[in-house]
Amino acid sequence: MDQQYDPKSLEANAQQFWAENGSFEVSEDPARDSYYCLSMFPYPSGKLHMGHVRNYTIGDVISRFKRMQGKNVLQPMGWDAFGMPAENAAIKNNVPPAKWTYENIDYMREQLQSLGFGYDWKRELATCDPNYYRWEQWFFTRLMEKGIAYKKTAPVNWCPHDLTVLANEQVIEGCCWRCDTPVERREIAQWFLKITDYAEQLLADLDTVEWPEQVKTMQRNWIGRSEGMEVKFEVPGHDSLMVYTTRPDTLYGATFMAIAAEHPLSLSVAVQHPELTEFIEACKQTNTAEAELEKMEKRGFPLGINAVNPVNGEEIPIWVANFVLMGYGTGAIMSVPAHDHRDWEFAKKYGIEIRQVVAPSDGSEVDLEAGAYITKEGVCCNSGTLDGLDFKTAFNAIADNIEEQQKGSRQVNYRLRDWGVSRQRYWGAPIPVINCQACGTVPVPKHDLPVVLPEDIEFEGIGSPIKSMDSFINTTCPRCGEAAERETDTFDTFMESSWYYARYACSDQTDAMLDQRADYWTPVDHYIGGIEHAILHLLYARFYHKLMRDEGLVHSDEPFKSLLTQGMVLKDGSKMSKSKGNTVDPQLLIDSFGADTVRLFVMFASPPEQSLEWSDAGVEGAHRFLKRLWHIIHQHIDSSNDRIADLDVSNLNTIQKAMRLKLHETIRKVSDDFSRRLTFNTAIAANMELLNAVSKFDDDSDQGRSIRQEVFDNMALMLAPIIPHVCHQLWRELGHDSIIIDHAWPQVDESALVQDSIEMVIQVNGKLRGKMQVSTDVDKTSCEAAALDNEQVKRFIGGQAVRKVIVVPGKLVNIVV
RNA sequence: GCCAGCGUGGUGAAAUUGGUAGACACAGGGGAUUCAAAAUCCCCCGCCUUCACGGGCUUGGCGGUUCGAGUCCGCCCGCUGGUACCA
C-alpha cells in the first residue's frame, strides 16, 4: 500500500508525542555537556511573521542537531512584551495594552507550537509579568546604590501640540506623526546607566567571543575609543571653555570655536540679545536622531565673544552652532576648518579663515579651496615649534606643553554615551523610585517590590495614563514616611531584553533574580537573531551581564559565546515589519502545506546570514520534495516486506559502491554544513541530490535493498532537525523502535569514500580546454604528461612553446604558452 | 552624513583555502501518463554565434595583483541594515 503524505495528521501526531513525553523539558545535569541555544524572543505584535519563522527555525535546527550529538540542550522561549505597539493598538482599538499583549501571546504561542519548535515551555516568561520585572526593579535599586544609575537632563522629541514625548520613529519629516506639528528638542531629567564606565571592558571582551567579525567591528566603532586631549580655552570675562580633541597637533589651525545652543555661555549672552534668542529657539526645531542632525543644514550664529587659543594666545571667535549638542561631551568644540570636513563647510559658509597646519610629507601642495585635507600621515606647518613634526611627535610635544602649563590633559574618550533608560510611556516597567520633597529620589525598598504597573486602565489620550493616576502616584516616602510621589516614567524595553537569557535558567525562582542554575546554562552557547540588533540590544545585554557578574549573580564575562546574525526577511526590498505593514502571514502557508514545508523552504531559500527577499514561489517546490521523499521511502518499505539483509561492503559492484560513496560524501558534507558552516541551504541541496541519485538506483538485489535502507535511514537522520515531523514518522516506518530526536547523528564510513580514480581539469592559459580521468595516486609528472598528451589540449597549444605548467594535485593542470 | 554589509542566469541561490562559474531548486519549454485535467515521471533550459562539432562573452562598473580572480587590492555606482525613544 502507498499512503499519501498527510502533513496535517502526521504533524499533529508528532507534536502530541513530544508534548506527552515532555521531550524538550530539560534539567540541569552536571554530568552532561550543556548546550544553551537561544533565539531572540519576539515582541508579541499579533502574529508571527516570516522573520520569526526564519529565526526560530534556525534555532530549532541547531538545537535538534546538538541534541543528536549528545548535548543536554536548553531551548527556551518567551515574550519581549513591553513596548510601544501595545499603546498604539490601545489608542486605535480601545483595548488595554495588557489584554492586547496577553491575547497576542496566546495566539503566537500556538503558532510556535504548530511549527514544531522544541522549546521547554516550562521556562516561558513574559517581561510584562510583575514576577519578571520586579527583579529588574530590584537590580536597578542596587545600581542606584552603586552610583551606576544616575539622573541628568537629556534631549527628547517634544510635540508642543500633543504635549508629549515622541519616539524617533514617531517623528515624520520633523513633524509629529499624529498632528503634524513641527517637533522640538526639549531637555528633561532622565535616568541613565553608566555604560561608559564599562567601555573598556566592552571593547576588550569583544576579542573573547565567537561573533561575526562585522558585528564586532560595528560594536568597536560604536564604542569609538579615541585618544586625545581635553584643552581649556580661556574666555576673557566669562567661564573658560573645555573642549575635547583627537587632533591637538592642529591647534594652531583653530580659527573658531563652536558651542551648543543650550550652552550656559550661549544662554547668558542671549539674555540681552533677541536675535541670538531667536537663533537658539530655531536650533530647537529639530529631532534628536543622529542621522537627522548630521544631514541637516549646518547653521551658526556669531556670539561676539572671543576665546584665547592656549598655544599661541590668538583670539578666535566663538559661534553658536546647531550641530553641537549640549548632552554630548562638553557642548563645545574647537574648529580647524583646514583639516576637518564639517568645520571646513562651516567656515566656507560663514567666511571664516581656513588655515593650513598639516602638509603632505612628500612636500606636495594641497588645495584647501576644494575641501579639507584630512590625514594623520602629514607633517605640521604654520605651527611654530611643531613645524616639520609628524602626527605622533607633534601630538606628544603639544600634549606635554599643555599639561605643563595646566591648560589641559591627555584623555581617552569614547563615542559611546551613557544609556538613557527613562521612557515617558505607559506600557513598560515602572522605574522603582519615589520622589520625596525632603529626601529626594529614594529607591523603592526590596520588600515593597514590585512596583506594579496598573493594568486596568483607560487609554484615551496620547500620554501615559499613569502620569495622571493619583492612586499610582501618591505614596509615602520609604525613608521619612511623609507623603511623596512615585516616578511615572518606565524603563526602556532594552532593559528587559538585557537579562532574559539568564532568567530562563530559573524562571520559577521567586526569591531572587537568578540562582545557581544560571551558572549551569549561561553563557548562551549559540544566540540567534536579526542583524538589526547588532549594536544596541547586543551591547546592552553584554553590559548588563557584566553588571550582574559584579553583583555576583553570574560568573562569566560575556552572555553569548557565539552569535549567528540572520539576515532580514525582506519584502519588496525592505525590512518586513509591522510598522511598514509589509508582512507575509506564515499561518496561511502552515495551514495549506504544513510546518515541515515552511521550515524546509525558509532554510533552503538562502543561507542564514544573508537577507532573504520573500517570494511565495518556491514553497511548492519544498512541498514537492517532501511528497517525493515520502513516496520514494514508502515504495522502498513496501517492496522490502521481508527483512533487510546485512550489508556486505566487501562484496559490492561499481554502481553499489558509487551509491554508498554518494551517501557518505553527503553525510560528510551535511555534518560540516550543520556544525561549522551553518549553511542549511546547501545541506538540503545535498540531500536533494542524494534523493535524485537514490531514485535512479534501481538495484533490487538484497545488497541493493540494504544500501537503499542505509541511504534512507541516514537521510531521515540528516533531515530530522529541519523537517522533524515527517522524519519522526518515517523513522518508525523504516523499522526503528527508537525515537529519532534522541538518535545519534550519522557517522561517515571512511572506507566508502575511497576512490580509484578522479577527474582532473586541463587548462591552457587559464581557460578550460579538456578533462581527464586519472588514478588517485598519480604523481605530478605523469599528470603533466597526460595533460600535454590530451588531443583537445594539443590543438590549443598548436606550435607554441610551453612556458610553464602548473599542477594542482587532484584538481587541475594549467599549461601556460 | 557616519558605521557595517550586500550586488552572480528570467527568479532564489551554489562555487568552503585564489583553481571546472551557475550545484540544488523556482519559473518556463517539450514529452510520457490520462477521455480530459490535476498530480506524478522523463528531457531541455546563462547570453551571442554555429546545420553541427565548436568558438566567443559573462559574477554591478572601471582599473590592478596573479599562470589563474565571483573570491584579493584600489576607485566608482546601486541596494539593505544600524545611527542611541521601533523592536
mmCIF file of C-alpha atoms in Angstrom, chain A residues 156-327:
data_model
loop_
_atom_site.group_PDB
_atom_site.id
_atom_site.type_symbol
_atom_site.label_atom_id
_atom_site.label_comp_id
_atom_site.label_asym_id
_atom_site.label_seq_id
_atom_site.Cartn_x
_atom_site.Cartn_y
_atom_site.Cartn_z
ATOM 1 C CA VAL A 156 13.814 64.287 23.831
ATOM 2 C CA ASN A 157 11.490 64.922 20.904
ATOM 3 C CA TRP A 158 8.626 67.069 22.132
ATOM 4 C CA CYS A 159 5.341 67.702 20.383
ATOM 5 C CA PRO A 160 4.152 71.144 21.573
ATOM 6 C CA HIS A 161 0.598 70.393 20.427
ATOM 7 C CA ASP A 162 0.037 66.964 21.980
ATOM 8 C CA LEU A 163 2.289 67.893 24.919
ATOM 9 C CA THR A 164 4.013 64.563 24.775
ATOM 10 C CA VAL A 165 7.393 62.993 24.143
ATOM 11 C CA LEU A 166 7.770 61.280 20.791
ATOM 12 C CA ALA A 167 9.942 58.351 19.818
ATOM 13 C CA ASN A 168 12.222 58.907 16.844
ATOM 14 C CA GLU A 169 10.009 56.735 14.667
ATOM 15 C CA GLN A 170 7.038 58.914 15.605
ATOM 16 C CA VAL A 171 8.706 61.929 14.052
ATOM 17 C CA ILE A 172 7.928 62.056 10.340
ATOM 18 C CA GLU A 173 9.948 64.632 8.409
ATOM 19 C CA GLY A 174 10.424 66.711 11.534
ATOM 20 C CA CYS A 175 6.750 66.645 12.484
ATOM 21 C CA CYS A 176 4.543 64.771 14.917
ATOM 22 C CA TRP A 177 3.043 61.657 13.327
ATOM 23 C CA ARG A 178 -0.405 62.380 14.753
ATOM 24 C CA CYS A 179 -0.932 66.116 14.480
ATOM 25 C CA ASP A 180 1.824 67.106 12.030
ATOM 26 C CA THR A 181 3.103 69.813 14.388
ATOM 27 C CA PRO A 182 6.834 70.541 13.992
ATOM 28 C CA VAL A 183 8.736 68.662 16.700
ATOM 29 C CA GLU A 184 11.032 70.436 19.174
ATOM 30 C CA ARG A 185 14.017 69.218 21.088
ATOM 31 C CA ARG A 186 13.477 69.561 24.814
ATOM 32 C CA GLU A 187 15.757 68.811 27.758
ATOM 33 C CA ILE A 188 14.170 66.775 30.554
ATOM 34 C CA ALA A 189 15.553 64.931 33.603
ATOM 35 C CA GLN A 190 16.046 61.205 32.990
ATOM 36 C CA TRP A 191 17.716 58.142 34.466
ATOM 37 C CA PHE A 192 20.969 56.867 32.971
ATOM 38 C CA LEU A 193 23.177 53.805 33.421
ATOM 39 C CA LYS A 194 26.922 54.427 33.334
ATOM 40 C CA ILE A 195 27.751 52.121 30.464
ATOM 41 C CA THR A 196 30.760 54.348 29.752
ATOM 42 C CA ASP A 197 32.375 53.006 32.947
ATOM 43 C CA TYR A 198 32.401 49.624 31.185
ATOM 44 C CA ALA A 199 33.502 50.901 27.779
ATOM 45 C CA GLU A 200 36.993 49.497 28.092
ATOM 46 C CA GLN A 201 35.750 46.035 29.144
ATOM 47 C CA LEU A 202 33.069 46.009 26.472
ATOM 48 C CA LEU A 203 35.755 46.763 23.934
ATOM 49 C CA ALA A 204 38.354 44.314 25.229
ATOM 50 C CA ASP A 205 36.000 41.370 25.722
ATOM 51 C CA LEU A 206 34.894 41.506 22.099
ATOM 52 C CA ASP A 207 38.135 39.645 21.439
ATOM 53 C CA THR A 208 36.902 36.708 23.540
ATOM 54 C CA VAL A 209 33.606 35.944 21.780
ATOM 55 C CA GLU A 210 32.982 33.917 18.622
ATOM 56 C CA TRP A 211 30.906 36.502 16.840
ATOM 57 C CA PRO A 212 30.820 37.542 13.200
ATOM 58 C CA GLU A 213 33.663 39.956 12.573
ATOM 59 C CA GLN A 214 31.283 42.539 11.089
ATOM 60 C CA VAL A 215 29.270 42.692 14.330
ATOM 61 C CA LYS A 216 32.403 43.062 16.437
ATOM 62 C CA THR A 217 33.601 45.827 14.118
ATOM 63 C CA MET A 218 30.291 47.654 14.400
ATOM 64 C CA GLN A 219 30.449 47.450 18.194
ATOM 65 C CA ARG A 220 34.068 48.623 18.291
ATOM 66 C CA ASN A 221 33.191 51.604 16.115
ATOM 67 C CA TRP A 222 30.123 52.322 18.201
ATOM 68 C CA ILE A 223 32.152 52.368 21.404
ATOM 69 C CA GLY A 224 34.615 54.521 19.476
ATOM 70 C CA ARG A 225 37.644 54.717 21.750
ATOM 71 C CA SER A 226 39.861 57.659 20.929
ATOM 72 C CA GLU A 227 42.991 59.099 22.470
ATOM 73 C CA GLY A 228 43.066 62.860 22.572
ATOM 74 C CA MET A 229 43.225 65.842 24.874
ATOM 75 C CA GLU A 230 40.955 67.989 26.891
ATOM 76 C CA VAL A 231 42.069 71.553 26.263
ATOM 77 C CA LYS A 232 40.984 74.667 28.114
ATOM 78 C CA PHE A 233 40.303 77.868 26.155
ATOM 79 C CA GLU A 234 40.129 80.991 28.299
ATOM 80 C CA VAL A 235 37.263 83.345 27.510
ATOM 81 C CA PRO A 236 38.023 86.819 28.868
ATOM 82 C CA GLY A 237 35.158 87.968 31.047
ATOM 83 C CA HIS A 238 33.469 84.534 31.108
ATOM 84 C CA ASP A 239 33.979 80.965 32.288
ATOM 85 C CA SER A 240 36.591 79.149 30.228
ATOM 86 C CA LEU A 241 35.578 76.577 27.599
ATOM 87 C CA MET A 242 36.767 72.996 27.848
ATOM 88 C CA VAL A 243 36.932 71.062 24.573
ATOM 89 C CA TYR A 244 37.998 67.549 23.626
ATOM 90 C CA THR A 245 40.079 66.990 20.519
ATOM 91 C CA THR A 246 41.799 63.991 18.971
ATOM 92 C CA ARG A 247 43.965 66.357 16.931
ATOM 93 C CA PRO A 248 45.849 68.654 19.301
ATOM 94 C CA ASP A 249 48.556 68.715 16.612
ATOM 95 C CA THR A 250 46.226 71.017 14.646
ATOM 96 C CA LEU A 251 45.677 73.516 17.462
ATOM 97 C CA TYR A 252 47.466 76.257 15.512
ATOM 98 C CA GLY A 253 44.832 75.854 12.815
ATOM 99 C CA ALA A 254 41.877 76.513 15.115
ATOM 100 C CA THR A 255 40.165 79.586 13.698
ATOM 101 C CA PHE A 256 36.904 79.459 15.652
ATOM 102 C CA MET A 257 35.050 77.723 18.471
ATOM 103 C CA ALA A 258 31.549 76.266 18.280
ATOM 104 C CA ILE A 259 29.231 75.776 21.232
ATOM 105 C CA ALA A 260 25.787 74.260 21.678
ATOM 106 C CA ALA A 261 22.696 76.459 21.649
ATOM 107 C CA GLU A 262 21.886 75.380 25.202
ATOM 108 C CA HIS A 263 25.458 76.012 26.408
ATOM 109 C CA PRO A 264 25.484 78.231 29.553
ATOM 110 C CA LEU A 265 27.646 80.778 27.727
ATOM 111 C CA SER A 266 25.182 80.982 24.871
ATOM 112 C CA LEU A 267 22.227 81.271 27.223
ATOM 113 C CA SER A 268 23.849 84.020 29.287
ATOM 114 C CA VAL A 269 24.609 86.146 26.206
ATOM 115 C CA ALA A 270 21.096 85.530 24.847
ATOM 116 C CA VAL A 271 19.540 87.243 27.824
ATOM 117 C CA GLN A 272 20.497 90.613 26.279
ATOM 118 C CA HIS A 273 20.379 89.515 22.671
ATOM 119 C CA PRO A 274 16.980 88.911 20.976
ATOM 120 C CA GLU A 275 18.487 87.730 17.691
ATOM 121 C CA LEU A 276 20.542 85.091 19.462
ATOM 122 C CA THR A 277 17.497 84.044 21.456
ATOM 123 C CA GLU A 278 15.695 83.586 18.186
ATOM 124 C CA PHE A 279 18.564 81.501 16.813
ATOM 125 C CA ILE A 280 18.615 79.340 19.936
ATOM 126 C CA GLU A 281 14.888 78.750 19.555
ATOM 127 C CA ALA A 282 15.432 77.865 15.908
ATOM 128 C CA CYS A 283 18.082 75.325 16.911
ATOM 129 C CA LYS A 284 15.468 73.508 18.964
ATOM 130 C CA GLN A 285 13.344 72.903 15.876
ATOM 131 C CA THR A 286 14.875 69.545 15.171
ATOM 132 C CA ASN A 287 14.526 65.985 16.350
ATOM 133 C CA THR A 288 17.178 64.137 18.289
ATOM 134 C CA ALA A 289 18.072 61.434 15.758
ATOM 135 C CA GLU A 290 21.733 61.393 14.818
ATOM 136 C CA ALA A 291 21.056 60.808 11.131
ATOM 137 C CA GLU A 292 18.849 63.899 11.028
ATOM 138 C CA LEU A 293 21.325 66.062 12.933
ATOM 139 C CA GLU A 294 24.139 65.053 10.597
ATOM 140 C CA LYS A 295 22.163 65.651 7.440
ATOM 141 C CA MET A 296 20.575 68.971 8.408
ATOM 142 C CA GLU A 297 21.982 72.220 7.147
ATOM 143 C CA LYS A 298 24.773 73.412 9.410
ATOM 144 C CA ARG A 299 23.987 76.842 10.769
ATOM 145 C CA GLY A 300 25.698 79.143 13.205
ATOM 146 C CA PHE A 301 25.447 82.481 14.918
ATOM 147 C CA PRO A 302 28.452 84.554 15.999
ATOM 148 C CA LEU A 303 28.414 85.149 19.724
ATOM 149 C CA GLY A 304 30.556 88.293 19.562
ATOM 150 C CA ILE A 305 32.897 86.873 22.176
ATOM 151 C CA ASN A 306 36.414 85.534 21.617
ATOM 152 C CA ALA A 307 38.281 82.642 23.141
ATOM 153 C CA VAL A 308 42.040 82.539 23.581
ATOM 154 C CA ASN A 309 43.931 79.761 21.807
ATOM 155 C CA PRO A 310 46.202 78.353 24.563
ATOM 156 C CA VAL A 311 49.055 77.524 22.169
ATOM 157 C CA ASN A 312 49.578 80.960 20.639
ATOM 158 C CA GLY A 313 47.416 83.387 22.612
ATOM 159 C CA GLU A 314 45.428 84.211 19.487
ATOM 160 C CA GLU A 315 41.836 85.353 19.950
ATOM 161 C CA ILE A 316 39.330 83.382 17.891
ATOM 162 C CA PRO A 317 35.560 83.956 17.620
ATOM 163 C CA ILE A 318 33.012 81.782 19.379
ATOM 164 C CA TRP A 319 30.000 80.686 17.346
ATOM 165 C CA VAL A 320 26.782 79.072 18.471
ATOM 166 C CA ALA A 321 26.230 76.125 16.112
ATOM 167 C CA ASN A 322 23.191 73.916 15.609
ATOM 168 C CA PHE A 323 25.283 70.762 15.132
ATOM 169 C CA VAL A 324 26.933 70.938 18.565
ATOM 170 C CA LEU A 325 24.832 69.274 21.263
ATOM 171 C CA MET A 326 24.946 70.050 24.973
ATOM 172 C CA GLY A 327 24.457 66.460 26.072
#
